[in-house]
Short mmCIF file of C-alpha atoms in Angstrom, two decimals:
data_model
loop_
_atom_site.label_atom_id
_atom_site.label_comp_id
_atom_site.label_asym_id
_atom_site.label_seq_id
_atom_site.Cartn_x
_atom_site.Cartn_y
_atom_site.Cartn_z
CA MET A 112 0.09 -0.03 -0.06
CA ALA A 113 1.62 3.23 -1.09
CA GLU A 114 0.55 6.73 -0.17
CA THR A 115 -3.76 6.28 -0.05
CA THR A 116 -6.43 8.48 -0.28
CA THR A 117 -9.87 7.47 1.52
CA SER A 118 -12.99 8.92 1.46
CA THR A 119 -14.77 8.95 5.04
CA ALA A 120 -18.10 9.88 3.17
CA GLY A 121 -17.56 6.45 0.82
CA ASN A 122 -17.00 4.11 3.02
CA GLY A 123 26.32 16.44 17.79
CA PRO A 124 24.74 14.15 14.94
CA VAL A 125 22.55 11.75 16.47
CA LYS A 126 22.99 7.84 15.06
CA PRO A 127 19.88 6.64 13.18
CA ARG A 128 16.64 5.75 15.07
CA THR A 129 16.61 2.17 16.01
CA TRP A 130 12.79 0.84 15.42
CA GLY A 131 10.75 1.51 12.58
CA ASP A 132 13.55 1.68 10.05
CA GLU A 133 12.00 4.70 8.63
CA VAL A 134 15.38 6.66 8.08
CA GLU A 135 16.76 3.57 6.27
CA GLU A 136 13.86 3.44 4.02
CA GLU A 137 13.98 6.86 3.46
CA GLU A 138 17.64 6.65 2.69
CA GLN A 139 16.92 3.82 0.64
CA GLU A 140 14.30 5.70 -1.79
CA GLN A 141 16.65 8.68 -2.30
CA LYS A 142 19.44 6.29 -3.26
CA LYS A 143 16.81 5.14 -5.76
CA LEU A 144 14.98 7.87 -6.59
CA GLU A 145 -0.80 10.73 17.27
CA SER A 146 -12.97 11.83 36.06
CA SER A 147 -12.94 14.39 37.94
CA ASN A 148 -13.87 17.75 36.39
CA ALA A 149 -10.70 18.92 35.98
CA THR A 150 -11.11 21.98 37.50
CA PRO A 151 -8.27 24.16 36.56
CA SER A 152 -6.56 27.24 39.06
CA PRO A 153 -3.17 28.64 38.24
CA ASP A 154 -0.29 26.51 38.68
CA LEU A 155 -2.62 23.60 39.64
CA GLU A 156 0.06 20.51 40.29
CA LYS A 157 -1.90 17.78 42.41
CA ILE A 158 -3.40 14.64 41.84
CA GLU A 159 -7.05 13.98 40.82
CA LYS A 160 -8.95 11.04 41.65
CA LEU A 161 -11.52 10.54 38.61
CA THR A 162 -14.93 10.48 39.64
CA ILE A 163 -17.05 9.71 37.30
CA SER A 164 -19.83 7.26 38.06
CA ASP A 165 -20.09 3.95 36.11
CA GLU A 166 -23.10 2.75 34.83
CA SER A 167 -24.49 -0.46 36.21
CA GLU A 168 -24.77 -2.34 33.12
CA PRO A 169 -21.34 -3.27 31.36
CA SER A 170 -21.21 -0.73 28.22
CA LYS A 171 -18.24 -0.28 25.55
CA THR A 172 -16.39 2.65 26.44
CA GLY A 173 -14.26 4.66 23.89
CA ASP A 174 -11.19 3.15 25.09
CA ASP A 175 -11.69 0.14 22.52
CA GLU A 176 -10.47 1.85 19.25
CA ALA A 177 -10.24 -1.62 17.59
CA GLY A 178 -14.09 -1.98 17.98
CA VAL A 179 -14.49 -5.47 18.19
CA VAL A 180 -15.36 -6.51 21.64
CA LYS A 181 -19.15 -6.79 22.71
CA LYS A 182 -20.54 -4.54 25.32
CA ASN A 183 -21.08 -7.10 27.51
CA GLU A 184 -17.32 -8.45 27.57
CA SER A 185 -16.55 -9.28 31.27
CA LEU A 186 -12.58 -8.58 30.52
CA LEU A 187 -13.22 -4.89 29.81
CA HIS A 188 -12.52 -2.74 32.84
CA GLU A 189 -11.02 0.31 34.05
CA PRO A 190 -9.61 1.43 37.54
CA ASP A 191 -12.60 2.57 39.78
CA GLU A 192 -9.76 5.58 40.87
CA LEU A 193 -7.35 6.62 38.12
CA LYS A 194 -5.14 9.08 39.37
CA VAL A 195 -4.41 11.61 37.03
CA GLU A 196 -2.42 14.73 37.66
CA ILE A 197 -3.90 17.74 35.60
CA LYS A 198 -2.12 21.11 34.56
CA THR A 199 -4.26 23.65 33.48
CA GLY A 200 -3.89 27.65 32.74
CA ASP A 201 -6.95 29.96 33.19
CA THR A 202 -9.18 28.14 31.33
CA ILE A 203 -12.45 26.02 32.92
CA TYR A 204 -13.54 22.75 31.86
CA GLU A 205 -16.07 20.07 32.79
CA SER A 206 -15.35 16.39 32.31
CA ALA A 207 -17.56 14.67 29.88
CA SER A 208 -19.79 11.93 30.85
CA THR A 209 -21.11 11.10 27.75
CA PHE A 210 -20.64 11.91 24.03
CA GLU A 211 -23.08 14.17 23.64
CA ASP A 212 -21.82 16.67 26.43
CA LEU A 213 -19.06 17.34 24.13
CA ASN A 214 -21.38 19.41 21.84
CA LEU A 215 -20.36 17.09 18.61
CA SER A 216 -21.84 16.86 15.34
CA ALA A 217 -24.70 14.45 14.58
CA GLU A 218 -22.53 12.88 12.20
CA LEU A 219 -19.67 12.60 14.38
CA LEU A 220 -21.63 10.96 17.05
CA ARG A 221 -23.04 8.57 14.62
CA GLY A 222 -19.94 7.27 14.05
CA LEU A 223 -18.70 7.27 17.70
CA HIS A 224 -21.85 5.17 18.53
CA HIS A 225 -22.81 3.11 15.43
CA GLU A 226 -19.82 2.37 13.65
CA MET A 227 -17.57 2.37 16.44
CA GLY A 228 -19.74 0.95 19.06
CA PHE A 229 -18.65 3.34 21.49
CA VAL A 230 -21.92 4.12 24.55
CA ARG A 231 -19.97 6.73 26.66
CA PRO A 232 -16.33 8.27 26.92
CA SER A 233 -13.09 6.34 29.01
CA LYS A 234 -12.17 7.99 31.51
CA ILE A 235 -9.12 9.57 30.17
CA GLN A 236 -11.88 10.41 27.29
CA ALA A 237 -13.74 12.60 29.70
CA ILE A 238 -10.79 14.47 30.93
CA SER A 239 -8.91 15.07 28.08
CA LEU A 240 -11.50 15.67 25.27
CA PRO A 241 -13.03 18.74 26.57
CA MET A 242 -9.61 20.39 26.83
CA ILE A 243 -9.54 19.34 23.25
CA LEU A 244 -12.69 20.81 22.09
CA THR A 245 -13.33 23.72 24.18
CA PRO A 246 -12.19 27.17 22.76
CA PRO A 247 -9.67 28.70 22.68
CA TYR A 248 -8.26 25.33 21.89
CA LYS A 249 -5.28 25.27 24.10
CA ASN A 250 -2.23 22.53 23.31
CA LEU A 251 -2.65 19.52 25.06
CA VAL A 252 0.64 17.34 26.16
CA ALA A 253 -1.18 13.78 27.37
CA GLN A 254 0.16 10.64 28.46
CA ALA A 255 -2.35 7.93 29.55
CA HIS A 256 -1.91 4.35 29.72
CA ASN A 257 -2.07 1.79 26.79
CA GLY A 258 -5.81 1.01 25.94
CA SER A 259 -7.18 3.84 27.40
CA GLY A 260 -8.45 5.46 24.51
CA LYS A 261 -5.94 8.14 23.09
CA THR A 262 -6.53 7.21 19.38
CA THR A 263 -10.35 8.27 19.82
CA CYS A 264 -9.37 11.46 21.56
CA PHE A 265 -7.11 12.73 18.85
CA VAL A 266 -9.68 11.79 15.88
CA VAL A 267 -12.57 12.85 17.58
CA GLY A 268 -10.32 16.38 18.00
CA MET A 269 -9.25 16.08 14.28
CA LEU A 270 -12.66 15.12 13.01
CA SER A 271 -14.50 18.07 15.11
CA ARG A 272 -12.28 20.96 13.82
CA VAL A 273 -12.25 20.24 9.62
CA ASP A 274 -14.71 21.93 7.62
CA PRO A 275 -15.95 19.32 4.62
CA SER A 276 -16.70 22.33 2.53
CA LYS A 277 -13.12 23.29 2.64
CA LYS A 278 -11.18 21.03 0.19
CA VAL A 279 -7.49 21.67 1.82
CA PRO A 280 -5.43 20.04 4.65
CA GLN A 281 -6.90 21.51 7.80
CA ALA A 282 -5.92 18.61 10.22
CA ILE A 283 -2.03 16.50 10.13
CA CYS A 284 -1.08 13.42 12.37
CA ILE A 285 2.22 12.52 12.46
CA CYS A 286 3.22 8.67 13.29
CA PRO A 287 6.75 7.16 13.65
CA THR A 288 5.54 3.83 11.91
CA ARG A 289 3.25 3.54 8.50
CA GLU A 290 1.57 0.55 9.82
CA LEU A 291 0.68 2.99 13.33
CA ALA A 292 -0.16 5.10 10.58
CA MET A 293 -2.61 2.80 8.39
CA GLN A 294 -4.04 1.66 11.42
CA ASN A 295 -5.18 5.48 12.72
CA ASP A 296 -6.47 6.23 9.45
CA ALA A 297 -8.23 3.21 9.12
CA VAL A 298 -10.13 4.45 12.68
CA LEU A 299 -10.59 7.80 11.39
CA SER A 300 -12.50 6.58 8.21
CA LYS A 301 -14.71 4.30 10.18
CA MET A 302 -15.43 7.28 12.89
CA GLY A 303 -15.91 10.04 10.26
CA LYS A 304 -18.00 7.34 8.06
CA HIS A 305 -20.86 10.00 7.79
CA MET A 306 -18.75 13.23 7.60
CA GLY A 307 -17.74 13.71 4.27
CA ILE A 308 -14.27 14.21 5.18
CA THR A 309 -11.47 12.84 3.28
CA SER A 310 -7.74 11.28 4.52
CA LEU A 311 -4.32 10.91 2.70
CA CYS A 312 -2.36 8.29 4.74
CA ALA A 313 1.08 9.50 3.45
CA ILE A 314 3.82 6.70 4.13
CA PRO A 315 7.04 5.55 2.57
CA THR A 316 6.20 3.32 -0.87
CA ASP A 317 7.94 0.48 -2.41
CA SER A 318 10.14 1.51 -5.06
CA ALA A 319 7.83 0.03 -7.91
CA SER A 320 5.24 2.27 -6.99
CA TYR A 321 7.22 4.93 -6.23
CA VAL A 322 6.35 8.43 -7.63
CA PRO A 323 8.44 11.45 -7.62
CA MET A 324 7.35 14.70 -5.61
CA ALA A 325 7.18 16.80 -8.58
CA LYS A 326 4.47 14.57 -10.48
CA ARG A 327 2.36 14.53 -7.62
CA LEU A 328 -0.53 17.00 -7.39
CA PRO A 329 -1.29 19.02 -4.31
CA VAL A 330 -2.96 17.62 -1.75
CA THR A 331 -6.61 18.36 -1.52
CA GLU A 332 -7.26 15.76 1.66
CA GLN A 333 -8.78 17.41 4.66
CA VAL A 334 -7.00 15.37 7.25
CA ILE A 335 -3.15 14.07 6.33
CA ILE A 336 -2.03 11.24 8.60
CA GLY A 337 1.60 9.69 7.99
CA THR A 338 5.28 9.35 8.99
CA PRO A 339 7.19 12.23 9.46
CA GLY A 340 9.88 12.03 6.67
CA THR A 341 7.21 11.66 3.84
CA ILE A 342 4.86 14.63 5.40
CA LYS A 343 8.33 16.88 5.30
CA LYS A 344 9.12 15.51 1.70
CA TYR A 345 5.29 17.02 0.85
CA MET A 346 5.58 20.21 2.37
CA SER A 347 9.30 20.63 1.03
CA ALA A 348 7.67 20.24 -2.73
CA ARG A 349 5.04 22.59 -1.59
CA LYS A 350 2.67 20.09 -2.54
CA LEU A 351 1.12 20.35 0.97
CA SER A 352 0.19 23.43 2.06
CA VAL A 353 -0.06 24.10 6.09
CA ARG A 354 -1.88 27.47 5.77
CA ASP A 355 -5.35 26.02 7.02
CA VAL A 356 -3.79 23.48 9.55
CA ASN A 357 -5.40 24.23 12.56
CA ILE A 358 -4.77 21.01 15.02
CA LEU A 359 -1.37 19.14 14.87
CA VAL A 360 -1.27 15.66 16.26
CA PHE A 361 1.84 13.84 17.31
CA ASP A 362 1.23 10.05 18.04
CA GLU A 363 3.68 8.40 20.25
CA ALA A 364 5.26 11.62 21.03
CA ASP A 365 7.96 10.56 23.67
CA HIS A 366 9.42 9.10 20.53
CA MET A 367 8.83 11.83 17.77
CA LEU A 368 10.26 14.06 20.14
CA ALA A 369 13.25 12.03 21.43
CA GLN A 370 16.95 12.96 21.03
CA ASP A 371 17.55 9.63 19.24
CA GLY A 372 13.92 9.41 17.41
CA PHE A 373 12.27 11.97 14.98
CA ARG A 374 13.02 15.04 16.63
CA ASP A 375 14.52 17.28 14.22
CA ASP A 376 11.75 16.18 11.43
CA SER A 377 8.82 16.46 13.86
CA GLU A 378 10.25 20.05 15.33
CA ARG A 379 11.05 21.53 11.51
CA ILE A 380 7.15 20.39 10.82
CA MET A 381 5.80 21.68 13.57
CA LYS A 382 7.51 25.14 13.37
CA ASP A 383 6.50 25.50 9.77
CA ILE A 384 2.84 24.92 10.35
CA VAL A 385 2.76 27.20 13.31
CA ARG A 386 4.25 29.85 11.34
CA SER A 387 1.99 29.55 8.86
CA ASN A 388 -1.18 29.44 11.22
CA GLY A 389 -0.32 30.70 15.00
CA GLY A 390 -3.74 29.36 15.91
CA CYS A 391 -2.61 26.02 15.45
CA GLN A 392 -3.80 23.47 18.12
CA VAL A 393 -0.95 21.33 19.14
CA LEU A 394 -1.47 17.26 20.56
CA LEU A 395 0.73 14.94 21.96
CA PHE A 396 0.04 11.62 23.18
CA SER A 397 1.80 8.61 24.32
CA ALA A 398 1.64 6.11 26.77
CA THR A 399 4.95 7.19 28.10
CA PHE A 400 6.97 10.54 28.66
CA ASN A 401 10.78 10.68 30.31
CA GLU A 402 11.66 13.77 31.72
CA GLU A 403 14.21 14.48 29.22
CA VAL A 404 10.87 14.76 26.57
CA LYS A 405 8.78 16.67 28.94
CA ALA A 406 11.88 19.41 29.48
CA PHE A 407 11.76 19.75 25.41
CA VAL A 408 8.17 19.93 25.43
CA SER A 409 7.89 22.57 27.64
CA ARG A 410 10.38 24.54 25.41
CA VAL A 411 8.79 23.84 22.13
CA VAL A 412 4.95 23.55 23.11
CA LYS A 413 4.03 26.58 24.90
CA ASP A 414 0.59 27.39 27.20
CA ALA A 415 -0.06 23.81 27.19
CA ASN A 416 -2.69 21.85 29.31
CA GLU A 417 -0.56 18.57 31.00
CA MET A 418 -2.38 15.39 32.12
CA TYR A 419 -0.07 12.51 33.37
CA VAL A 420 -1.43 8.94 34.42
CA GLU A 421 0.32 7.98 37.99
CA LYS A 422 3.33 6.40 37.31
CA GLU A 423 2.17 3.07 38.95
CA LYS A 424 -1.01 3.12 36.99
CA LEU A 425 1.13 2.53 34.47
CA SER A 426 2.61 -1.15 35.23
CA LEU A 427 -0.59 -2.46 34.18
CA ALA A 428 -1.77 -4.20 36.75
CA THR A 429 -4.15 -6.40 34.71
CA LEU A 430 -1.36 -8.24 33.17
CA LYS A 431 0.77 -11.20 34.96
CA GLN A 432 4.24 -10.45 34.24
CA TYR A 433 6.88 -13.22 34.56
CA LYS A 434 10.70 -13.75 33.76
CA VAL A 435 12.25 -17.03 32.92
CA HIS A 436 16.11 -18.03 33.47
CA CYS A 437 16.84 -20.17 30.01
CA PRO A 438 20.14 -21.91 30.17
CA ASP A 439 20.64 -20.73 26.56
CA GLU A 440 18.73 -19.91 23.25
CA LEU A 441 17.42 -23.04 22.22
CA ALA A 442 15.96 -23.19 25.76
CA LYS A 443 13.63 -20.01 25.13
CA ILE A 444 12.68 -22.08 21.76
CA GLN A 445 11.78 -24.98 23.99
CA VAL A 446 9.59 -23.05 26.87
CA ILE A 447 7.63 -20.87 24.18
CA LYS A 448 6.41 -24.25 22.47
CA ASP A 449 6.21 -26.49 25.19
CA LYS A 450 5.42 -24.70 28.04
CA ILE A 451 3.46 -21.38 26.97
CA PHE A 452 1.54 -22.58 24.31
CA GLU A 453 1.21 -26.01 25.40
CA PHE A 454 -0.58 -25.21 28.80
CA GLY A 455 -1.89 -22.04 28.00
CA LYS A 456 -5.53 -23.62 27.16
CA TRP A 457 -7.18 -20.11 26.93
CA LEU A 458 -4.44 -18.03 24.78
CA GLY A 459 -5.55 -15.68 21.97
CA GLN A 460 -3.44 -14.16 19.45
CA ARG A 461 0.29 -13.67 20.62
CA ILE A 462 3.40 -11.66 19.77
CA ILE A 463 6.88 -12.40 20.54
CA PHE A 464 9.20 -9.79 20.30
CA VAL A 465 12.98 -9.87 19.24
CA HIS A 466 15.59 -7.37 19.33
CA ALA A 467 16.75 -7.73 15.68
CA ARG A 468 15.70 -9.18 12.08
CA ASN A 469 18.02 -11.93 12.31
CA SER A 470 16.01 -12.80 15.48
CA ALA A 471 12.77 -12.79 14.07
CA ARG A 472 13.82 -15.10 11.00
CA MET A 473 15.63 -17.53 13.08
CA LEU A 474 12.84 -17.81 15.35
CA HIS A 475 10.30 -18.13 12.43
CA ASP A 476 12.21 -21.01 11.30
CA ALA A 477 12.63 -22.89 14.26
CA LEU A 478 8.33 -22.55 15.56
CA SER A 479 7.79 -23.28 11.65
CA LYS A 480 9.55 -26.59 11.56
CA GLU A 481 7.63 -27.41 14.76
CA GLY A 482 4.64 -27.32 12.94
CA TYR A 483 3.40 -23.54 14.28
CA GLU A 484 1.50 -21.11 11.88
CA CYS A 485 3.38 -17.84 12.39
CA THR A 486 4.17 -15.52 10.59
CA SER A 487 7.72 -12.48 11.17
CA ILE A 488 7.76 -9.02 10.34
CA HIS A 489 10.59 -6.37 10.43
CA GLY A 490 11.32 -2.98 8.70
CA ALA A 491 13.45 -4.29 6.30
CA MET A 492 10.45 -6.16 4.73
CA GLN A 493 8.78 -4.85 1.27
CA GLN A 494 5.70 -2.47 2.13
CA GLU A 495 3.34 -4.62 0.67
CA ASP A 496 4.67 -7.99 2.60
CA ARG A 497 4.49 -5.81 5.92
CA ASN A 498 0.88 -4.90 4.81
CA LYS A 499 -0.39 -8.37 4.12
CA ILE A 500 1.61 -9.70 7.81
CA VAL A 501 -0.34 -7.05 9.17
CA LYS A 502 -3.80 -7.79 8.09
CA GLU A 503 -3.45 -11.70 8.44
CA PHE A 504 -3.04 -11.21 11.95
CA LYS A 505 -5.71 -8.42 12.36
CA ASP A 506 -8.24 -10.91 10.46
CA GLY A 507 -7.26 -13.80 12.79
CA LEU A 508 -5.76 -15.78 9.99
CA THR A 509 -2.75 -16.32 11.96
CA ASP A 510 -2.32 -16.61 15.85
CA VAL A 511 1.37 -16.01 16.43
CA LEU A 512 3.39 -13.07 15.40
CA ILE A 513 6.97 -12.37 15.93
CA SER A 514 7.96 -8.76 15.77
CA THR A 515 10.75 -6.50 16.32
CA ASP A 516 10.01 -3.14 17.94
CA LEU A 517 7.98 -2.00 14.72
CA LEU A 518 5.22 -3.30 16.77
CA ALA A 519 5.79 -2.35 19.84
CA ARG A 520 3.79 0.88 19.96
CA GLY A 521 0.33 1.56 19.22
CA PHE A 522 -0.62 -1.81 17.63
CA ASP A 523 -4.07 -2.35 18.55
CA GLN A 524 -5.65 -5.98 18.34
CA ALA A 525 -7.90 -7.03 21.07
CA GLN A 526 -7.28 -10.50 20.89
CA VAL A 527 -4.02 -10.80 21.91
CA ASN A 528 -3.34 -11.80 25.66
CA CYS A 529 -0.14 -13.00 25.82
CA VAL A 530 3.58 -11.14 25.02
CA VAL A 531 6.85 -12.88 24.84
CA ASN A 532 9.83 -10.74 25.32
CA PHE A 533 12.25 -13.48 23.59
CA ASP A 534 14.78 -10.63 23.53
CA LEU A 535 14.60 -7.73 26.46
CA PRO A 536 14.43 -4.03 25.23
CA ALA A 537 17.54 -2.04 25.68
CA LYS A 538 18.79 1.20 24.50
CA PHE A 539 20.49 1.30 21.06
CA HIS A 540 23.50 3.47 21.93
CA SER A 541 23.82 1.63 25.56
CA PRO A 542 22.87 -2.05 25.20
CA THR A 543 23.00 -2.54 29.21
CA GLU A 544 20.63 -0.27 30.02
CA PRO A 545 16.65 -1.15 29.58
CA ASP A 546 14.61 0.83 27.04
CA ASP A 547 11.91 0.99 29.78
CA GLU A 548 9.10 2.83 27.60
CA VAL A 549 9.54 0.24 24.95
CA TYR A 550 8.95 -2.60 27.63
CA LEU A 551 5.84 -1.04 28.73
CA HIS A 552 5.04 -0.41 25.15
CA ARG A 553 5.44 -3.94 23.93
CA ILE A 554 3.85 -5.64 27.33
CA GLY A 555 0.76 -3.18 26.70
CA ARG A 556 -0.18 -5.19 23.47
CA ALA A 557 -1.41 -7.95 25.69
CA GLY A 558 -3.30 -5.26 27.92
CA ARG A 559 -5.14 -3.54 25.33
CA PHE A 560 -8.43 -1.88 26.94
CA GLY A 561 -7.86 -3.21 30.50
CA ARG A 562 -8.16 -6.75 29.39
CA ARG A 563 -6.71 -9.61 31.42
CA GLY A 564 -3.15 -10.66 30.00
CA VAL A 565 0.47 -12.82 30.84
CA VAL A 566 4.01 -11.89 29.48
CA PHE A 567 6.73 -13.84 29.92
CA ASN A 568 10.38 -12.21 29.57
CA LEU A 569 13.14 -14.98 28.75
CA ILE A 570 16.65 -14.24 30.52
CA CYS A 571 19.52 -16.41 29.88
CA SER A 572 22.33 -14.06 30.00
CA GLU A 573 24.24 -11.75 32.86
CA ARG A 574 22.88 -8.85 30.47
CA ASP A 575 19.46 -10.33 30.33
CA ARG A 576 19.18 -10.58 34.24
CA VAL A 577 20.67 -6.83 35.00
CA LEU A 578 18.21 -5.29 32.28
CA MET A 579 15.16 -7.25 34.23
CA GLU A 580 16.47 -6.03 37.43
CA LYS A 581 16.35 -2.60 36.35
CA ILE A 582 13.11 -2.83 34.61
CA GLU A 583 11.33 -3.97 37.79
CA ARG A 584 13.23 -1.18 39.86
CA ASN A 585 12.33 1.86 37.56
CA TYR A 586 8.65 0.48 37.40
CA GLU A 587 8.71 -0.53 41.29
CA HIS A 588 6.98 -3.98 40.20
CA HIS A 589 8.27 -7.57 41.15
CA VAL A 590 8.43 -9.51 38.67
CA ALA A 591 7.90 -13.24 39.41
CA GLU A 592 10.31 -16.26 38.39
CA VAL A 593 8.94 -19.28 36.60
CA ARG A 594 11.49 -22.25 36.11
CA TRP A 595 12.21 -23.04 32.85
CA ASP A 596 11.37 -26.44 32.88
CA SER A 597 8.89 -26.80 35.37
CA ASN A 598 5.14 -27.73 34.04
CA ASP A 599 3.31 -26.89 37.28
CA ASP A 600 5.20 -23.23 37.52
CA PHE A 601 3.72 -22.47 33.72
CA GLU A 602 0.64 -24.11 34.26
CA LYS A 603 0.06 -21.69 37.57
CA ALA A 604 1.24 -18.84 36.31
CA LEU A 605 -0.79 -19.37 33.18
CA LYS A 606 -4.30 -19.98 35.46
CA GLU A 607 -3.13 -17.05 37.46
CA ALA A 608 -3.90 -15.10 34.24
CA GLY A 609 -6.61 -16.54 33.35
CA LEU A 610 -5.19 -18.44 30.67
CA ALA A 611 -5.40 -22.27 31.45
#
């Protein structure tokens, strides 16, 4: 799939970034050619407890962006007391208990209720949506746990700010990977089905379908969702006018603005848009924000509302996490097939994370030889192949997906209830230091929308042991150990997770 247009009416030099492989793709292309009332007061910086009452009957909230869970899904829940730190200026906001409280258009409400199947906002949405939708449309920095409904927040924001009668770009969403961009574009198309709004998915293309930028027509779609390199090329070639853009979203903003991520491109895009339209609202969404990124954001995103979920809530208490000390790499494979897969009677789909492409290929070959139907994905694959693998997994045609950190962030698939860290995530420039944020994003693939899930961390070296200890220390969360050769231990662990 190349850049695609969809109509929602119709149906010191920094080293290359280490996941998503966008840098490599862009270089190859050149060579070839995003409660409680948030009652504000000046400098409010305290913990607020959300007191939005839950309906007595289970209902589907706006935190299920995949739109695949029935309203009476018993495993869907949110913490009753979700602690959120809110910082606002002088604007007064009132949290929303229903979508109708937000003064949305009838067409957008129809999309939320009938197309997405949502009944009421999730707790994070109840707080953040009024801040997004209330004039004077202040900037927002929002951090909330995986599966809390962040995508719905910024998609509703974009759809609400677009005038369907104006055939010019009015909203831009920037994502770190094309898979996430395509996923967000699909959510926007579904939610905005009745609004007559068009969108462009601006992502890198394969060489076979590549069209030089000079030969492309100016963008007339109203919402642009894509990766930073491609969007920057459109802007540099003057094919994407940003004069009428009034809302700019960064999904997975911590990586988009990290020093070793996409900071340069992201900052350039932001400055160009704000220079063209000083009233443009900037929304930054992510499950994690480290202190370095927070400090940078405070300098470049002025006068922003801020929303942060309490750190311990990010440990995803609905997930059961375990560590398994294995004698060697072959024992890791044995643990996966003879223990986890064997005793997990109620396992749904599974994602196994590895650190490199070669590991993905090796593990894929090993499991395939044992008769398991599995697929693997990494950034060096052709885009057409990546799209096919993701679609097959989302359609439920495959149960096991082996991935690099390409799919660690924002990949929504409700049927995934098991994540295996074949390799623990480590920082690219400091391999003895864990990448805590990536760990959180990885395990969040099994905890979408508050459902139960299980995570197994496979360890076989002293370096692995140190990485695991540092992850536990950072999140102040003890991860129980399971003996690699004990059937009883694995059966007990899976039963504790409700999966055996």
